[in-house]
Every structure is written in C-alpha cells, then in structure tokens.
Short mmCIF file of C-alpha atoms in Angstrom, two decimals:
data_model
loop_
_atom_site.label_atom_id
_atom_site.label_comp_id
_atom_site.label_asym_id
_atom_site.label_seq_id
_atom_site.Cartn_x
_atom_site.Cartn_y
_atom_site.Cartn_z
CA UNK A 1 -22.54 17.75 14.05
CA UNK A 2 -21.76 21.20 12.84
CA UNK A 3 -23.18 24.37 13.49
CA UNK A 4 -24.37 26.68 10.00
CA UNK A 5 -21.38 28.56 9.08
CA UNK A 6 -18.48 29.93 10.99
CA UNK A 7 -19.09 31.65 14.27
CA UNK A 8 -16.52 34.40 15.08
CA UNK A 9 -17.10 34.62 18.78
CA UNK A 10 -14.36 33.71 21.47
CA UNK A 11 -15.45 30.25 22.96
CA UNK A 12 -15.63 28.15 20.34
CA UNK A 13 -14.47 24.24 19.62
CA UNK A 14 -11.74 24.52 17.32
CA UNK A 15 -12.89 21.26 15.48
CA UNK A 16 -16.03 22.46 14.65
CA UNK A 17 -17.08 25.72 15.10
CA UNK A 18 -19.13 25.24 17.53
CA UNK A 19 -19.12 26.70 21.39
CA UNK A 20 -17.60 24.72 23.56
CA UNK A 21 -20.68 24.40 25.71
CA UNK A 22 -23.80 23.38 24.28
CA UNK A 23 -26.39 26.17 23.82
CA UNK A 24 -29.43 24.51 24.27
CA UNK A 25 -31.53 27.06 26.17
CA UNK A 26 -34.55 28.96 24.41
CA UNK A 27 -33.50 32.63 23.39
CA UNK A 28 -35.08 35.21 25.10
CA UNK A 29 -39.03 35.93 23.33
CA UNK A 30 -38.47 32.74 21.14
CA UNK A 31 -41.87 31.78 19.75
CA UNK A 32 -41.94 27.97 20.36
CA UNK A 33 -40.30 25.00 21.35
CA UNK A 34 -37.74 23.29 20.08
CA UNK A 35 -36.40 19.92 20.62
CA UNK A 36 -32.49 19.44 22.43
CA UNK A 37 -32.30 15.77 21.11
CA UNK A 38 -29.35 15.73 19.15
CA UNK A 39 -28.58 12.54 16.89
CA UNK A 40 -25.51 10.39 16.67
CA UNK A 41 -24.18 10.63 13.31
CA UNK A 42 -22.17 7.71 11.65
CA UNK A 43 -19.29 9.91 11.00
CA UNK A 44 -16.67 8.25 13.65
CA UNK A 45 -14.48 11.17 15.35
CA UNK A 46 -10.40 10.98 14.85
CA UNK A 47 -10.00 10.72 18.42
CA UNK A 48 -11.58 7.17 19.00
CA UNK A 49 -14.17 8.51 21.13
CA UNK A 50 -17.81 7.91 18.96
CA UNK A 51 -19.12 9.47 16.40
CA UNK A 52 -20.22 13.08 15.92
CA UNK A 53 -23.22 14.36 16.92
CA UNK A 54 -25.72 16.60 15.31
CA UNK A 55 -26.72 20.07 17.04
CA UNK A 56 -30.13 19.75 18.51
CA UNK A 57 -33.02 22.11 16.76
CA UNK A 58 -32.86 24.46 19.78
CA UNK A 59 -28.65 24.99 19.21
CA UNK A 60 -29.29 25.63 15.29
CA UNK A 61 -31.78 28.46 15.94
CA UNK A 62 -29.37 29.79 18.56
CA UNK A 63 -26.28 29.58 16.20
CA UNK A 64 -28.63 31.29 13.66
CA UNK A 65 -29.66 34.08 15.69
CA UNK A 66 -25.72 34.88 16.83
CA UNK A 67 -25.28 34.94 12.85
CA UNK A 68 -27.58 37.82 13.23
CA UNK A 69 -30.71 35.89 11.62
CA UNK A 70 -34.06 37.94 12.20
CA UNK A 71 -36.21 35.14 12.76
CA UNK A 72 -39.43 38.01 13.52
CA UNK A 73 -39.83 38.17 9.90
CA UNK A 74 -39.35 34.50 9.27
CA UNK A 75 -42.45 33.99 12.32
CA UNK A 76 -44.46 36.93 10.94
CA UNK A 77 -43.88 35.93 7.88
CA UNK A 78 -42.61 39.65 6.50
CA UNK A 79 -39.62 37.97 5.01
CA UNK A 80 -39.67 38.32 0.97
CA UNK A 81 -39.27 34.53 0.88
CA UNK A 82 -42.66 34.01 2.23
CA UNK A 83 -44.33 36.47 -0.50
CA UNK A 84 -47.54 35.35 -1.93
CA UNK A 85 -47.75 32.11 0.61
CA UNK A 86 -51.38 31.77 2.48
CA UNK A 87 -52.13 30.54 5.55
CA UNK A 88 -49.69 28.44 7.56
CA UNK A 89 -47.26 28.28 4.33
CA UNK A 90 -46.66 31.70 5.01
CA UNK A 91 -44.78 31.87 8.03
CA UNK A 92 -42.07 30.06 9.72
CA UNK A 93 -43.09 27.49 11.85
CA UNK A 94 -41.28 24.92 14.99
CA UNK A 95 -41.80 22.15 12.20
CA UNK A 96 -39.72 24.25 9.12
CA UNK A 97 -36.59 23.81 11.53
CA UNK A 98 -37.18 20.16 12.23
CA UNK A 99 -37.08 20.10 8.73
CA UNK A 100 -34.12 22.35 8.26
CA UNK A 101 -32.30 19.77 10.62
CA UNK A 102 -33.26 16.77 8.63
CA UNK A 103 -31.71 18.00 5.61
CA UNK A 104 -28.55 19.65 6.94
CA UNK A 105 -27.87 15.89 8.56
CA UNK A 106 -28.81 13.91 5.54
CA UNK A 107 -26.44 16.39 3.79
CA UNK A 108 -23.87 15.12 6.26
CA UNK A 109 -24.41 11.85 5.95
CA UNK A 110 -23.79 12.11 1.70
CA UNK A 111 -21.09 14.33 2.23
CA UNK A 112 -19.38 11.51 4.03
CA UNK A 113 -20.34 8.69 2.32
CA UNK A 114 -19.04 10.74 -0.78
CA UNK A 115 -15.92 10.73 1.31
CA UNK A 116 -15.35 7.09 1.82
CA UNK A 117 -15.84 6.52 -1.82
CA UNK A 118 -12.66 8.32 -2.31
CA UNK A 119 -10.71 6.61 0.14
CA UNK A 120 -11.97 2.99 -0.45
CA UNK A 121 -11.00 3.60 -4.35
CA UNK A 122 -7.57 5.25 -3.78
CA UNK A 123 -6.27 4.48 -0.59
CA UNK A 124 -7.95 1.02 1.42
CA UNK A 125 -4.28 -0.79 1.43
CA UNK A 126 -2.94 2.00 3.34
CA UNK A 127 -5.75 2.17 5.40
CA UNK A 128 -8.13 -0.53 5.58
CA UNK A 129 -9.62 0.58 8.62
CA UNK A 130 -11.31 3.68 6.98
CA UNK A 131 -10.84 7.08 7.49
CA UNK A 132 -12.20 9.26 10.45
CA UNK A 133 -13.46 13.30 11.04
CA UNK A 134 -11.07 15.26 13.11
CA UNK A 135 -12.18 18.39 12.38
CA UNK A 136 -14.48 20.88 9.85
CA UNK A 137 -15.80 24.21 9.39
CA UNK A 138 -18.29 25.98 7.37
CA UNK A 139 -17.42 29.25 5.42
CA UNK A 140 -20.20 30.32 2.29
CA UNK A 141 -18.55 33.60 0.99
CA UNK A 142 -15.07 31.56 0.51
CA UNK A 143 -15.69 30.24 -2.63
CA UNK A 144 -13.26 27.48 -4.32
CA UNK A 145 -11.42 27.70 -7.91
CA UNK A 146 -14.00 25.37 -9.25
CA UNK A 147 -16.74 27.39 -8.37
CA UNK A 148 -15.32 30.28 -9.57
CA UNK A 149 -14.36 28.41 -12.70
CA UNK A 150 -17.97 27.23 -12.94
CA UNK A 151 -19.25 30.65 -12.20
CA UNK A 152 -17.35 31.75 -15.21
CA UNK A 153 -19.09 29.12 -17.55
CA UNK A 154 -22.54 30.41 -16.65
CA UNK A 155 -23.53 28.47 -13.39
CA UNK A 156 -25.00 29.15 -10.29
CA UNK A 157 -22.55 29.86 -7.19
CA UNK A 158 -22.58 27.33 -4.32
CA UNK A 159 -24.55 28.24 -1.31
CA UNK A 160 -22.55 27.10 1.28
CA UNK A 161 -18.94 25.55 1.66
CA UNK A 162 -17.21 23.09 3.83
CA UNK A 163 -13.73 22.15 4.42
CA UNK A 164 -13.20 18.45 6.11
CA UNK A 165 -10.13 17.32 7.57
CA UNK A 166 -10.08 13.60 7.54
CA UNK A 167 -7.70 11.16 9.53
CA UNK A 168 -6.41 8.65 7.11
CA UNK A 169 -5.08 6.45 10.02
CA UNK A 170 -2.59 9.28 10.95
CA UNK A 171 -2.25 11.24 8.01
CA UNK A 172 -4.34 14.46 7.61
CA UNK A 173 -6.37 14.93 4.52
CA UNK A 174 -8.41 17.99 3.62
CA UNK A 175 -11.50 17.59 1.68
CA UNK A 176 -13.71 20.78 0.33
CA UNK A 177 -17.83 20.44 -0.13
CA UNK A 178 -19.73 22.48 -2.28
CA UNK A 179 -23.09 22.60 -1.65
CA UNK A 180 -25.49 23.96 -4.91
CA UNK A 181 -29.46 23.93 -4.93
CA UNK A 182 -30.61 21.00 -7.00
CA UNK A 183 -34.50 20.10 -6.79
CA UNK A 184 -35.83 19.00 -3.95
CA UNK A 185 -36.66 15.16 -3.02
CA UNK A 186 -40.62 14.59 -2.79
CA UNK A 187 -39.69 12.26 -0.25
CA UNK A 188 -36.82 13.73 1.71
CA UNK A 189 -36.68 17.21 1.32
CA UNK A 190 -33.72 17.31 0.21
CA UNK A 191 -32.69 19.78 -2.53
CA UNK A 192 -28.58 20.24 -2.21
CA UNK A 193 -26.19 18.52 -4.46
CA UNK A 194 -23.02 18.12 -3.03
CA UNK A 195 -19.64 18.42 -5.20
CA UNK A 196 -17.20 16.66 -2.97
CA UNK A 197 -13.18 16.12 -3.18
CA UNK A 198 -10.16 16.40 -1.95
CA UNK A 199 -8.88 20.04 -1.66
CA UNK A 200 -5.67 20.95 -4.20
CA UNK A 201 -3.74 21.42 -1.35
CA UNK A 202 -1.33 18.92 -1.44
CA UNK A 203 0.60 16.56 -3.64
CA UNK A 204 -1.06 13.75 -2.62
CA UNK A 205 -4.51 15.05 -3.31
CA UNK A 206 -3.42 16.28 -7.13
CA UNK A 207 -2.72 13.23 -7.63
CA UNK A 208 -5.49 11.72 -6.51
CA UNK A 209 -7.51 14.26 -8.31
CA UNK A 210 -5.54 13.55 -11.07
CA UNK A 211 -6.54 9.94 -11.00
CA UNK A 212 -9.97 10.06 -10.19
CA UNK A 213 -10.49 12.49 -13.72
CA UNK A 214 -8.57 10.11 -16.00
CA UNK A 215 -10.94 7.06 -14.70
CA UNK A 216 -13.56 8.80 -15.36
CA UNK A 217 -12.46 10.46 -18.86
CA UNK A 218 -11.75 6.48 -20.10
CA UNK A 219 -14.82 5.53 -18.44
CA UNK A 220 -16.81 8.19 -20.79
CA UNK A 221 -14.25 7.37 -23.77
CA UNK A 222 -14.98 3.10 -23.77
CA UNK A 223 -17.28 1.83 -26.12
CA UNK A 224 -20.50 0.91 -25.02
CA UNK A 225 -22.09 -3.16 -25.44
CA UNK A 226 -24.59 -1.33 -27.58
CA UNK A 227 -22.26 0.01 -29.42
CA UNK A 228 -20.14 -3.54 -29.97
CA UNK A 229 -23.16 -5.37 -30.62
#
C-alpha cells in the first residue's frame, strides 16, 4: 500500500508516495530474489476503484535502497544490528524482507481497523457507509505534540509516523499514526504498537478528541461490579 517513508524524487503518486510506475525490477548486484506479488489490502480507496494494494517485496527493497539503505552490510552482515548473531541469524536474508512485508501490512491493516473504530463510534449516522483512504504519507523525523509531550515524560520516541486522509463520504479527515516498538508477537512478528487518532487539525477532530477522552475518563472513573458487590 505504501512505500517506507517519504521519497523526495520527482515522479511520485501524490496519494501515496509512491512512483507512479511500479518498480518492480531487481537493482543492479541485488543478492536474491524477491517476490512482485503484491496483496490487496481491505482498505477501500476514496475513488471507488478497489482497495489499496501493498508494494511487492521487490518495490520495498527498491524504495529502501533510493532512501539510501546499504543493504551490503545488512547481506554481509557488518551492520551493528547483526553483532554477536551466528550463522544464518547473522545476516540479512530474502526471507527477513518477506517478513518485513508481513508486518508493515498487518500494521496497516490495525492502523485501519483502529480507524473505523473512530468513525463507527462518532460519526456512522452521517456516514453509514464507512469511511474510505484517499491519500497518506509516511514522514519519521516529523514528530507530533504527543510524542513530544510523551518524550518529555520519559518515553521512547515513535519510530515512524503516518498521516491518513480519510473520505468520510465527502468530507476530508486527517488522521496521524504513531508507530512505537512494543514486544514482538511469538506468532506474528509483530512488535509495533500503533497510537492512532484524528490529527488536531480541525474543529471537528477536537471535538472528537475531546469526546473520545471524556468516555474514556468516566469509563476509568465508574465503579466497578466488584466494587458494588
């Protein structure tokens, strides 16, 4: 669906980041094959025509490289990451980026479903149909208030952001994902945990905001059964 982070170059999809024309062959000295299946997300595009797709393993390690990622150290294994690993554990292999796919689409697939949550609670009369993706981008060094307010307090920085704009049957809504390293899921991989919301930019999504917090402060604040019992 996305590709990792923003890409500054010239031809690039304006909805995602992405060139406009899929880069799915090998780079030049590329040390094995990768697969250009890409998977059909169930994240329905604003402009009726499917759902998004997910880039292929081949177009992630190309976006990577133009990002200027040395993957010779990843393969050789010289990167610091890899530091007291033995045998294949030690290097980067075709199979780490099948896994590296995995979890940036399962990451998708919360983030929206995270999304809907929102939008079924606060806004289903208006739009009972349920919201679509127009459009999204990645940037990790643009950090939001509440990270920065969190940062402050002691924690850990995200590792990545997103900003979502959603089509709320016509109306544009911009949501904002943090993504922070949680541990990692035995049986998915997975180990991001995803703060998702709607961005302070407008009115409507204060209030929303707004709403959401005092549900959840009287939710904290009412007495348990144990507690009547």
């Amino acid at each position: 669906m996305s590709c990792p982070r923003k890409d500054k170059s010239n031809e690039l999809n304006p909805n995602n980041q992405c060139p406009l024309e899929a880069r799915q062959s090998p780079h030049p000295e590329q040390p094995f094959k990768l697969s250009t299946d890409r998977k059909v997300s169930s994240i329905p595009k604003a402009d009726g025509s499917g759902n998004w797709e997910y880039p292929s393993e081949q177009m992630f390690w190309n976006a990577m490289i133009r990002k200027g990622w040395n993957w010779k150290d990843h393969v050789e294994g010289k990167d610091p990451q890899y530091e007291g690993k033995q045998g294949e554990d030690a290097k980067f292999h075709g199979k780490d980026m099948s896994n590296i796919i995995k979890i940036h689409n399962a990451n998708n697939e919360t983030a929206w479903q995270e999304i809907l949550k929102w939008e079924r609670a606060l806004h289903y009369s208006e739009c009972p149909i349920g919201p679509k993706l127009k459009s999204f981008s990645g940037d990790a060094q643009k950090f939001t208030p509440r990270a920065r307010i969190r940062q402050f307090l002691g924690y850990e920085l995200p590792f990545d952001r997103h900003d979502w704009i959603v089509d709320r049957c016509g109306k544009e809504v911009h949501y904002v994902i943090d993504y922070y390293e949680g541990d990692v899921n035995a049986k998915t991989g997975e180990f991001a945990l995803l703060d998702v919301r709607p961005a302070m930019d407008s009115p409507g999504n204060i209030w929303d905001r707004m709403r959401v917090a005092w549900k959840r402060m009287a939710a904290n604040l009412a007495p348990s059964e144990k507690s009547q019992s």
